[in-house]
Coordinates of C-alpha atoms in Angstrom, one line a residue:
Chain A
M1 CA 89.9 133.3 68.4
S2 CA 92.6 133.5 70.8
A3 CA 93.5 131.3 73.6
Y4 CA 91.5 133.5 76.1
V5 CA 88.2 133.5 73.7
A6 CA 88.4 129.3 73.8
S7 CA 88.7 129.0 77.7
I8 CA 85.7 131.8 78.3
V9 CA 83.9 129.1 75.9
S10 CA 85.0 125.8 77.2
V11 CA 83.6 127.1 80.8
V12 CA 80.6 128.8 79.3
G13 CA 79.9 125.0 77.8
I14 CA 80.8 122.9 81.0
N15 CA 78.7 125.5 83.2
M16 CA 76.1 125.1 80.6
I17 CA 75.5 121.3 80.9
L18 CA 76.0 121.5 84.4
A19 CA 72.6 123.6 84.8
L20 CA 70.6 121.9 82.2
S21 CA 71.5 118.0 83.9
L22 CA 70.6 119.9 87.5
N23 CA 67.9 121.0 85.8
I24 CA 66.3 117.5 84.8
I25 CA 66.5 116.6 88.5
T26 CA 65.0 119.3 90.3
G27 CA 63.0 121.6 87.0
F28 CA 61.4 118.8 85.1
C29 CA 61.0 116.1 87.7
G30 CA 61.0 118.3 91.1
Q31 CA 63.2 116.6 93.4
V32 CA 65.6 119.4 95.6
S33 CA 69.4 118.4 94.8
L34 CA 71.7 120.8 96.8
G35 CA 74.8 117.8 96.0
H36 CA 74.8 118.3 92.1
A37 CA 78.9 118.9 92.2
A38 CA 79.3 115.6 93.8
F39 CA 78.1 114.4 90.2
Y40 CA 80.8 116.3 88.8
G41 CA 83.6 115.2 90.7
I42 CA 82.6 111.7 90.3
G43 CA 82.8 112.2 86.3
A44 CA 85.9 114.6 86.7
Y45 CA 88.0 111.9 89.0
T46 CA 87.0 108.7 87.1
A47 CA 88.1 110.0 83.6
A48 CA 91.2 111.7 85.6
Y49 CA 92.2 108.4 86.8
L50 CA 91.5 106.8 83.4
S51 CA 93.4 109.5 81.5
K52 CA 96.5 109.0 83.4
L53 CA 96.6 104.9 83.0
G54 CA 96.4 106.1 79.5
V55 CA 92.9 105.2 78.3
A56 CA 91.8 107.3 75.7
L57 CA 89.5 110.6 75.6
P58 CA 86.0 109.6 74.3
L59 CA 86.7 106.0 76.3
T60 CA 87.4 108.2 79.6
L61 CA 84.4 110.4 78.8
L62 CA 82.1 107.4 78.3
A63 CA 82.9 106.1 81.7
G64 CA 83.2 109.4 83.5
T65 CA 79.1 110.1 82.3
I66 CA 78.0 106.3 83.1
T67 CA 80.3 105.9 86.7
A68 CA 78.3 109.5 87.4
G69 CA 75.2 108.1 86.5
L70 CA 75.0 104.8 88.0
I71 CA 76.0 106.4 91.5
G72 CA 73.6 108.6 90.7
V73 CA 70.6 105.7 90.5
V74 CA 72.0 105.1 93.8
V75 CA 71.5 108.4 95.3
G76 CA 68.3 108.8 93.9
L77 CA 67.4 106.1 95.8
T78 CA 67.2 108.2 98.9
S79 CA 64.4 109.9 97.1
L80 CA 62.3 107.2 97.4
R81 CA 62.6 107.1 101.2
V82 CA 62.5 110.8 102.0
R83 CA 60.8 113.8 100.8
H84 CA 61.1 117.9 100.0
D85 CA 63.2 119.2 102.8
F86 CA 65.0 116.1 103.8
L87 CA 65.9 115.6 100.2
A88 CA 67.2 118.9 100.1
V89 CA 69.5 118.2 103.1
T90 CA 70.4 114.5 102.3
T91 CA 71.7 115.4 98.8
M92 CA 73.7 117.9 100.2
G93 CA 75.3 115.2 102.6
I94 CA 76.2 113.4 99.8
G95 CA 78.3 116.2 98.7
F96 CA 80.4 116.1 102.1
V97 CA 80.5 112.4 101.8
F98 CA 81.8 112.7 98.4
L99 CA 84.7 115.3 99.3
G100 CA 85.6 114.0 102.1
F101 CA 85.9 110.3 101.2
V102 CA 88.1 111.6 98.1
R103 CA 90.5 114.2 100.2
K104 CA 91.1 110.8 102.2
Q105 CA 91.8 109.0 99.3
K106 CA 95.8 109.0 98.7
W107 CA 95.4 106.9 95.6
L108 CA 93.6 109.8 94.4
G109 CA 95.9 112.2 95.4
G110 CA 94.8 113.2 98.5
E111 CA 94.2 117.3 99.4
L112 CA 95.8 117.7 96.6
G113 CA 93.8 116.3 93.7
I114 CA 95.2 114.6 90.2
S115 CA 97.4 116.5 88.3
G116 CA 99.3 116.3 85.0
I117 CA 96.4 115.3 83.1
P118 CA 97.0 114.2 79.6
A119 CA 96.5 116.6 76.8
S120 CA 93.1 116.1 74.5
G121 CA 95.6 116.0 71.7
L122 CA 93.3 118.8 70.1
D123 CA 94.3 122.3 70.4
P124 CA 92.2 124.6 72.5
L125 CA 89.9 126.1 70.2
A126 CA 88.9 122.7 68.6
Y127 CA 88.6 121.3 72.2
A128 CA 86.6 124.0 73.2
L129 CA 84.3 123.5 69.8
L130 CA 84.0 119.6 71.0
I131 CA 82.7 121.1 74.9
V132 CA 80.5 123.3 72.7
G133 CA 78.8 120.6 70.3
A134 CA 77.8 118.3 73.6
A135 CA 76.3 121.5 75.6
A136 CA 74.1 121.6 72.1
A137 CA 73.5 118.1 71.8
V138 CA 72.7 119.0 76.0
I139 CA 70.4 121.6 75.1
A140 CA 68.5 119.8 72.1
F141 CA 68.5 116.5 74.3
T142 CA 66.8 118.7 77.5
V143 CA 64.3 120.6 75.1
W144 CA 62.8 117.1 73.6
L145 CA 62.9 116.0 77.0
K146 CA 60.6 118.7 78.1
R147 CA 58.3 117.7 75.2
S148 CA 58.1 114.0 75.5
W149 CA 55.8 111.7 77.3
M150 CA 58.5 111.3 79.8
G151 CA 59.1 115.0 80.4
F152 CA 55.0 115.4 81.0
T153 CA 55.4 112.1 83.5
F154 CA 58.1 113.8 85.2
D155 CA 55.8 117.4 85.0
A156 CA 53.6 115.3 87.1
V157 CA 55.7 113.5 89.5
A158 CA 57.0 117.1 90.3
D159 CA 53.3 119.1 90.7
D160 CA 52.0 116.4 93.0
E161 CA 54.1 112.6 93.7
D162 CA 51.0 111.5 95.3
A163 CA 48.1 112.6 92.4
A164 CA 50.5 110.9 89.9
R165 CA 51.2 107.9 91.8
T166 CA 47.3 107.6 91.9
V167 CA 46.9 107.9 87.8
G168 CA 49.3 104.8 87.5
I169 CA 52.7 106.7 87.1
N170 CA 55.5 104.7 88.3
V171 CA 57.1 107.6 90.2
S172 CA 59.9 105.5 91.5
T173 CA 60.7 104.5 87.8
Y174 CA 60.7 108.3 87.0
K175 CA 62.6 109.8 90.0
L176 CA 65.8 107.1 89.2
T177 CA 65.4 107.7 85.7
A178 CA 65.6 112.1 86.2
F179 CA 68.5 111.2 88.6
G180 CA 70.4 109.0 86.6
I181 CA 70.2 110.8 83.5
G182 CA 70.6 114.5 85.3
T183 CA 74.1 112.6 87.3
A184 CA 75.2 111.3 83.9
L185 CA 75.2 114.4 82.2
A186 CA 77.0 116.2 84.9
G187 CA 79.6 113.4 84.7
L188 CA 80.1 114.2 81.1
A189 CA 80.5 117.9 82.4
G190 CA 83.2 116.6 84.7
G191 CA 84.6 114.8 82.1
L192 CA 85.2 117.5 79.4
Y193 CA 86.7 119.9 82.4
I194 CA 89.8 117.4 83.1
Y195 CA 91.0 118.0 79.5
F196 CA 90.7 121.7 79.6
A197 CA 91.3 122.6 83.0
R198 CA 95.0 119.9 83.1
I199 CA 94.4 119.5 87.4
I200 CA 92.0 118.7 89.5
L201 CA 91.5 119.5 93.1
P202 CA 88.7 118.7 95.5
D203 CA 87.5 121.9 96.3
T204 CA 86.4 122.3 92.6
F205 CA 83.4 120.1 93.8
D206 CA 82.0 121.2 96.8
F207 CA 79.0 122.9 98.2
V208 CA 79.9 126.1 97.3
Q209 CA 79.8 124.8 93.4
S210 CA 76.8 122.8 94.0
I211 CA 75.1 126.1 94.8
A212 CA 76.4 128.1 91.8
I213 CA 74.9 125.3 89.6
L214 CA 71.8 125.8 91.4
T215 CA 72.3 129.8 91.3
M216 CA 72.3 129.3 87.2
V217 CA 69.4 126.8 86.9
V218 CA 67.2 129.2 89.8
I219 CA 68.1 132.7 88.0
G220 CA 67.6 130.9 84.9
G221 CA 64.0 129.8 86.1
T222 CA 63.5 126.3 87.4
G223 CA 62.0 124.2 85.0
S224 CA 63.0 126.3 81.7
V225 CA 65.4 125.4 78.8
W226 CA 66.0 128.7 77.1
G227 CA 66.2 130.5 80.6
I228 CA 69.1 128.6 81.7
V229 CA 71.0 129.1 79.3
A230 CA 70.8 132.6 79.3
S231 CA 71.6 132.8 82.5
T232 CA 74.3 130.7 82.2
I233 CA 76.2 132.5 80.2
A234 CA 75.5 136.2 82.2
L235 CA 76.6 134.6 85.4
T236 CA 79.5 132.5 83.5
L237 CA 80.4 136.0 81.4
L238 CA 79.7 138.3 84.3
P239 CA 83.1 138.0 86.4
E240 CA 85.2 138.2 82.8
V241 CA 83.8 141.3 81.4
S242 CA 83.8 143.2 84.8
R243 CA 86.6 143.4 87.2
A244 CA 84.8 144.1 90.5
A245 CA 82.1 141.3 89.4
S246 CA 84.4 138.5 89.6
D247 CA 85.8 140.2 93.1
Y248 CA 82.3 139.9 94.2
R249 CA 81.6 136.7 92.2
L250 CA 80.0 135.0 95.3
L251 CA 78.8 138.3 96.8
I252 CA 76.2 138.8 93.6
F253 CA 75.1 135.6 93.4
G254 CA 73.9 135.2 96.1
A255 CA 71.8 138.7 95.9
M256 CA 71.1 137.9 92.8
L257 CA 69.6 134.6 94.4
M258 CA 67.6 136.4 96.8
L259 CA 66.2 139.0 94.8
V260 CA 65.2 136.7 91.6
M261 CA 63.2 134.7 93.9
R262 CA 61.6 137.7 96.0
F263 CA 60.5 139.4 92.9
S264 CA 60.4 136.5 90.0
P265 CA 60.4 133.2 91.6
D266 CA 59.8 131.7 88.0
G267 CA 63.7 133.5 87.1
L268 CA 64.5 135.1 83.8
A269 CA 62.0 132.5 82.2
G270 CA 59.1 133.5 84.2
L271 CA 59.2 137.2 84.1
V272 CA 59.9 136.9 80.0
R273 CA 56.6 135.0 80.2
R274 CA 54.5 137.7 81.8
R275 CA 56.0 140.3 80.0
T276 CA 54.9 138.7 76.6
T277 CA 51.7 137.3 77.6
P278 CA 49.3 140.0 79.5
Chain B
M1 CA 90.6 106.0 128.6
L2 CA 90.8 106.8 125.5
F3 CA 86.9 105.5 125.5
V4 CA 86.0 108.2 127.7
E5 CA 88.0 111.0 126.5
L6 CA 86.2 110.5 123.1
A7 CA 82.9 110.7 124.4
V8 CA 83.7 113.4 126.6
T9 CA 85.1 115.5 123.8
G10 CA 82.1 114.0 121.7
L11 CA 79.2 115.9 124.3
V12 CA 81.3 118.9 124.0
Y13 CA 80.1 119.4 120.5
G14 CA 77.4 117.9 121.2
C15 CA 76.0 121.0 123.2
M16 CA 77.3 123.0 120.7
Y17 CA 75.7 121.2 117.9
A18 CA 72.3 121.7 119.9
M19 CA 72.6 125.5 120.2
M20 CA 72.8 125.8 116.7
A21 CA 70.2 123.3 115.5
V22 CA 67.8 123.7 118.2
G23 CA 66.9 127.3 116.5
L24 CA 66.6 125.9 113.2
T25 CA 64.3 123.2 114.4
L26 CA 62.2 125.7 115.9
V27 CA 62.1 127.9 113.1
Y28 CA 61.5 124.8 110.8
G29 CA 58.5 123.4 113.4
L30 CA 57.0 127.1 113.2
L31 CA 57.7 128.0 109.3
R32 CA 58.7 124.8 107.4
I33 CA 61.7 126.7 106.6
L34 CA 64.9 125.4 105.9
H35 CA 66.8 128.7 107.8
I36 CA 70.6 128.0 106.0
A37 CA 71.3 131.5 107.0
H38 CA 71.2 130.7 110.6
A39 CA 74.9 129.9 109.8
G40 CA 75.5 133.7 108.8
V41 CA 74.0 134.5 112.2
F42 CA 76.6 131.9 114.2
A43 CA 79.5 134.0 112.8
L44 CA 78.1 137.0 113.6
G45 CA 78.0 136.3 116.9
A46 CA 81.8 135.6 116.7
Y47 CA 82.7 138.5 115.3
V48 CA 80.4 140.5 117.8
A49 CA 82.2 139.1 120.8
V50 CA 85.5 139.2 118.7
V51 CA 85.6 142.7 117.9
V52 CA 84.2 143.9 121.1
A53 CA 86.4 142.2 123.5
N54 CA 89.0 143.4 122.0
A55 CA 88.3 147.1 121.6
T56 CA 87.1 147.0 125.6
G57 CA 88.7 144.5 127.3
S58 CA 85.8 142.6 128.1
L59 CA 84.8 139.4 127.6
A60 CA 81.3 139.4 129.5
L61 CA 80.0 143.2 127.6
G62 CA 81.5 140.9 123.7
F63 CA 79.4 138.3 124.7
A64 CA 76.6 140.5 125.5
L65 CA 76.3 141.9 122.9
A66 CA 76.8 139.1 120.6
L67 CA 73.6 138.1 122.1
V68 CA 71.6 141.1 121.6
V69 CA 72.8 142.2 118.4
S70 CA 72.4 138.0 117.2
A71 CA 69.1 138.5 118.0
I72 CA 68.5 141.5 116.4
A73 CA 69.8 140.2 113.2
G74 CA 67.2 136.8 113.3
V75 CA 64.1 138.7 114.2
A76 CA 65.0 141.2 110.8
I77 CA 66.1 138.1 108.7
Y78 CA 62.5 136.8 109.7
R79 CA 60.8 140.2 109.0
F80 CA 62.7 141.2 105.9
A81 CA 63.9 138.0 103.6
Y82 CA 61.5 135.3 105.0
Q83 CA 58.1 136.8 105.3
P84 CA 57.2 138.2 102.2
L85 CA 57.7 134.9 101.2
L86 CA 55.3 132.8 103.2
G87 CA 52.9 132.2 100.4
H88 CA 55.3 130.4 98.3
P89 CA 56.2 126.9 98.1
P90 CA 59.0 125.6 100.9
F91 CA 61.6 125.6 98.2
V92 CA 61.7 129.6 97.3
P93 CA 62.3 130.7 101.1
M94 CA 65.4 128.2 101.1
I95 CA 67.1 129.5 98.2
V96 CA 66.8 133.4 99.8
S97 CA 68.0 131.5 103.0
I98 CA 71.1 130.5 101.0
G99 CA 71.8 133.4 99.1
L100 CA 71.4 135.7 101.9
F101 CA 73.7 133.0 103.9
I102 CA 76.4 133.8 101.3
V103 CA 75.8 137.5 101.1
M104 CA 76.2 137.5 104.5
Q105 CA 79.7 135.1 104.7
E106 CA 80.9 137.7 102.0
G107 CA 79.8 140.6 104.3
F108 CA 82.1 139.5 106.8
R109 CA 84.5 138.9 104.6
M110 CA 85.0 142.6 102.6
V111 CA 84.6 143.9 106.5
F112 CA 87.0 142.4 108.7
G113 CA 88.8 140.5 106.0
A114 CA 89.6 136.8 104.7
Y115 CA 91.9 135.5 107.3
G116 CA 90.5 135.9 110.7
I117 CA 90.9 137.3 113.8
A118 CA 92.0 136.2 117.5
F119 CA 91.0 137.2 120.5
D120 CA 93.6 139.4 122.1
D121 CA 93.1 138.1 126.0
N122 CA 91.6 134.7 126.0
P123 CA 92.2 133.3 129.4
W124 CA 89.5 130.5 129.5
Y125 CA 91.5 129.5 126.0
T126 CA 94.3 128.6 128.2
S127 CA 93.1 127.3 131.2
T128 CA 92.6 123.2 131.8
V129 CA 90.7 121.6 134.6
A130 CA 90.9 117.9 135.1
I131 CA 87.6 115.8 135.6
A132 CA 88.1 112.8 136.7
G133 CA 91.1 112.8 134.9
I134 CA 89.9 114.0 131.6
N135 CA 91.3 117.8 130.9
L136 CA 88.7 120.2 129.6
N137 CA 89.8 123.6 129.1
Y138 CA 86.9 126.7 130.4
V139 CA 85.8 127.2 127.0
E140 CA 84.6 123.2 126.9
I141 CA 83.3 123.7 130.2
A142 CA 81.9 126.9 129.4
M143 CA 80.3 125.6 126.0
V144 CA 78.6 122.7 128.4
I145 CA 77.2 125.2 130.7
S146 CA 76.1 127.3 128.8
S147 CA 74.0 125.0 126.3
V148 CA 72.1 123.3 129.2
V149 CA 71.2 127.0 130.9
L150 CA 69.8 128.1 127.5
L151 CA 68.0 124.8 127.1
V152 CA 66.6 124.3 129.9
G153 CA 65.5 128.3 130.1
F154 CA 63.9 127.7 126.9
G155 CA 62.3 124.4 128.2
L156 CA 60.7 126.1 131.7
F157 CA 59.3 129.1 129.0
A158 CA 57.6 126.3 126.7
S159 CA 56.3 125.1 129.4
L160 CA 54.8 127.7 132.2
T161 CA 54.6 131.1 130.6
R162 CA 51.6 132.3 128.7
A163 CA 54.0 132.6 125.8
G164 CA 55.7 129.7 125.5
I165 CA 52.0 127.8 125.9
G166 CA 50.9 130.0 122.8
W167 CA 54.2 128.9 121.0
R168 CA 53.6 124.9 121.4
A169 CA 50.1 125.8 120.4
T170 CA 51.1 128.1 117.1
V171 CA 53.2 125.1 116.1
T172 CA 50.6 122.1 116.9
D173 CA 47.5 124.2 115.3
P174 CA 47.9 128.0 113.9
Q175 CA 44.7 128.4 113.2
M176 CA 42.8 127.4 116.8
A177 CA 45.8 128.9 118.3
T178 CA 45.2 132.4 116.5
S179 CA 41.4 132.0 117.3
F180 CA 42.2 131.8 121.2
G181 CA 43.9 134.9 120.6
V182 CA 47.5 133.9 120.5
D183 CA 49.3 136.4 117.8
P184 CA 51.1 134.1 115.2
V185 CA 53.5 137.0 114.3
R186 CA 54.5 137.3 117.6
V187 CA 55.2 134.1 118.3
R188 CA 57.5 134.1 115.2
Y189 CA 59.3 136.7 116.1
V190 CA 59.9 135.4 119.9
I191 CA 61.7 132.0 118.0
F192 CA 63.6 133.9 116.4
L193 CA 64.8 135.9 118.4
F194 CA 65.6 133.0 120.7
G195 CA 66.9 130.7 118.3
S196 CA 69.3 133.9 116.6
A197 CA 70.7 134.7 120.4
L198 CA 71.3 131.1 121.0
A199 CA 73.3 130.4 117.4
G200 CA 75.0 133.8 118.4
I201 CA 76.1 132.3 121.7
A202 CA 77.4 129.5 120.1
G203 CA 79.2 131.4 117.7
A204 CA 81.0 133.1 120.1
L205 CA 81.5 130.4 121.8
V206 CA 83.1 128.6 119.2
G207 CA 85.2 131.8 118.0
L208 CA 86.7 131.2 122.0
L209 CA 87.4 127.4 121.3
N210 CA 89.3 127.6 118.4
N211 CA 90.6 131.2 119.9
Y212 CA 89.8 131.9 116.0
V213 CA 87.2 133.8 114.0
E214 CA 87.0 133.6 110.7
P215 CA 84.5 134.3 108.0
T216 CA 83.5 130.9 107.1
M217 CA 83.2 129.5 109.9
G218 CA 79.2 129.3 110.4
G219 CA 79.5 126.8 107.1
L220 CA 80.0 123.3 108.7
V221 CA 78.4 124.0 111.9
S222 CA 75.0 125.0 110.5
Y223 CA 75.8 121.8 107.5
K224 CA 76.1 120.2 110.4
A225 CA 72.6 120.9 112.3
L226 CA 70.8 120.8 109.4
A227 CA 71.8 117.2 109.2
I228 CA 70.7 116.9 113.0
I229 CA 67.0 118.5 112.6
V230 CA 66.5 116.0 109.9
L231 CA 67.9 113.4 112.5
G232 CA 66.4 114.5 115.1
G233 CA 63.1 114.3 112.9
L234 CA 62.2 118.0 111.3
G235 CA 60.7 120.1 113.9
N236 CA 61.0 117.9 116.9
V237 CA 63.0 119.3 119.6
R238 CA 63.7 116.6 122.0
G239 CA 65.0 114.2 118.7
T240 CA 67.2 117.8 117.8
L241 CA 68.7 117.6 121.0
L242 CA 69.3 113.7 120.8
A243 CA 70.9 113.8 117.4
S244 CA 73.1 116.8 118.6
L245 CA 74.7 114.6 121.1
V246 CA 74.7 111.1 119.0
L247 CA 76.3 113.0 116.0
G248 CA 79.1 115.0 118.5
V249 CA 80.2 111.4 119.7
V250 CA 79.6 109.4 117.0
E251 CA 82.2 112.4 114.7
S252 CA 84.1 112.0 118.0
Y253 CA 84.4 108.4 117.4
G254 CA 84.7 108.4 113.5
T255 CA 87.3 110.7 113.5
I256 CA 89.9 108.3 115.0
Y257 CA 88.3 105.1 113.3
L258 CA 88.0 106.1 110.3
A259 CA 90.4 108.4 109.8
D260 CA 91.6 107.1 106.5
V261 CA 88.6 106.4 104.7
F262 CA 86.7 109.9 105.5
D263 CA 87.2 113.2 106.6
R264 CA 85.6 114.4 110.2
D265 CA 82.2 116.2 107.9
A266 CA 81.7 112.9 106.1
I267 CA 81.4 111.0 108.8
G268 CA 78.6 113.1 110.4
F269 CA 76.4 113.4 106.8
L270 CA 77.5 109.3 106.2
F271 CA 75.4 109.1 109.9
L272 CA 72.6 111.4 108.6
I273 CA 72.2 108.8 105.5
V274 CA 72.7 105.8 107.1
V275 CA 70.2 106.7 109.3
L276 CA 67.5 108.1 107.4
M277 CA 67.4 105.1 104.6
V278 CA 66.3 102.7 108.1
R279 CA 63.7 105.2 109.4
P280 CA 63.0 108.2 107.0
Q281 CA 61.3 109.8 109.7
G282 CA 64.4 110.8 111.9
L283 CA 65.7 109.2 114.8
L284 CA 61.8 110.3 117.0
G285 CA 60.4 111.4 114.3
R286 CA 58.6 114.4 113.1
G287 CA 57.8 116.8 115.5

């Protein structure tokens, strides 16, 4: 396996963690988030800052995960106050607040980001396998989560918040849990990203990135797991396979969003389900 | 003096936000769709104005065509992107709207290039006039005048004409309005026509103001316009106007006094989040 393949595998793994983590919030629990890239960024910045201080890899990843998760719970508090469209715009705002803050912080490198991040100590192939291992663990976790009692409760909250409250579900706790888990995993993806890229820029975590993550979730099928795994692999590899697709990556993302929503609002997973069950 | 100057700049920006946000809030009030692709219409207006003005040498013709083309584009967006999706949950048209916005933005990049276009001849940009000791250029004044004229015009339309009353009736109770003979589809067309024309003019004016038109210019303005309509109470036109001016002024002061901590764009959203936590229904409540 060449370095090129290792890098593609790493990117696929990171994107998969990002998409599946957003899926916990938006797919399972039904809380629209248009600012997921901010938590990816929080994880990345935390891990990068600590790694520059000489902290070892497992600890930086852990710190990135926890910081993103904690801030995620705080942001989740907004979902207790505002719903649906209000929440979509608020989470989008969180993304801009994060970027606007980071860009102005000299100790985080400002516009130039953080460069010269120490190596992971693993060769690229082994590190790619580490990312794949993490992605596999996240897949297994979300499959389990979906079938667990908590998954059913998320479903109830997503379906009809007021009805869920009527049957005695503590809606607030579950929303915050979904935000906490989802954002923590995005933070993990951020931590994994820094040892792969070795440099981070604020713009990596902008609104377009949030939309790219959302695209993978929506095209795979909001709330599904395997649909999203498939769409993440397809959408990440597409620009690599074809030169045209890499030049027009955003154009293709946008067009796919429109077409999928128009003809199969539940994504690839819904398409497959309708084909297999008459 | 700085204090007053900041307030004036803030109000000029506020007028521009108002022209964007009113279209969004009208669409939201009627259809419950977060119309993110409004940003594409804004940029389209700017491009039509700059291309036509540079080709013919007439700024007026550029603006007239910007108004017409963006109004038609808005109606087309409703007809082909939203109308087939009206039965779906609001999440679905919102995603379509994001997709459409990305497609439009990339479309501008492919057709007009990534680097943007300046006006060949932009006399308003350099001519300034001092009002009570504050220097304003003609574009800023045009921005304020056109937003006031267009919005007052809309207010008169809504309160005096049959179509305007039909629109208000449809927002309040679509079924009742329909049974009284108001055609809801026509109302939607009128709303998209008017809202998009406003956005197109705003785009053209911003193009003049910066003397530069680029593919991504719609992005930030429309994200802020979204924040504004939430601030104003979704679908509430009066709240939207108030929120536009307030946000313009808050940003204007924020860029000076919070410059070390946050950039301009973050300040607007930070303000939004703070207000929403205190008043989840927006400044003036839902329309």
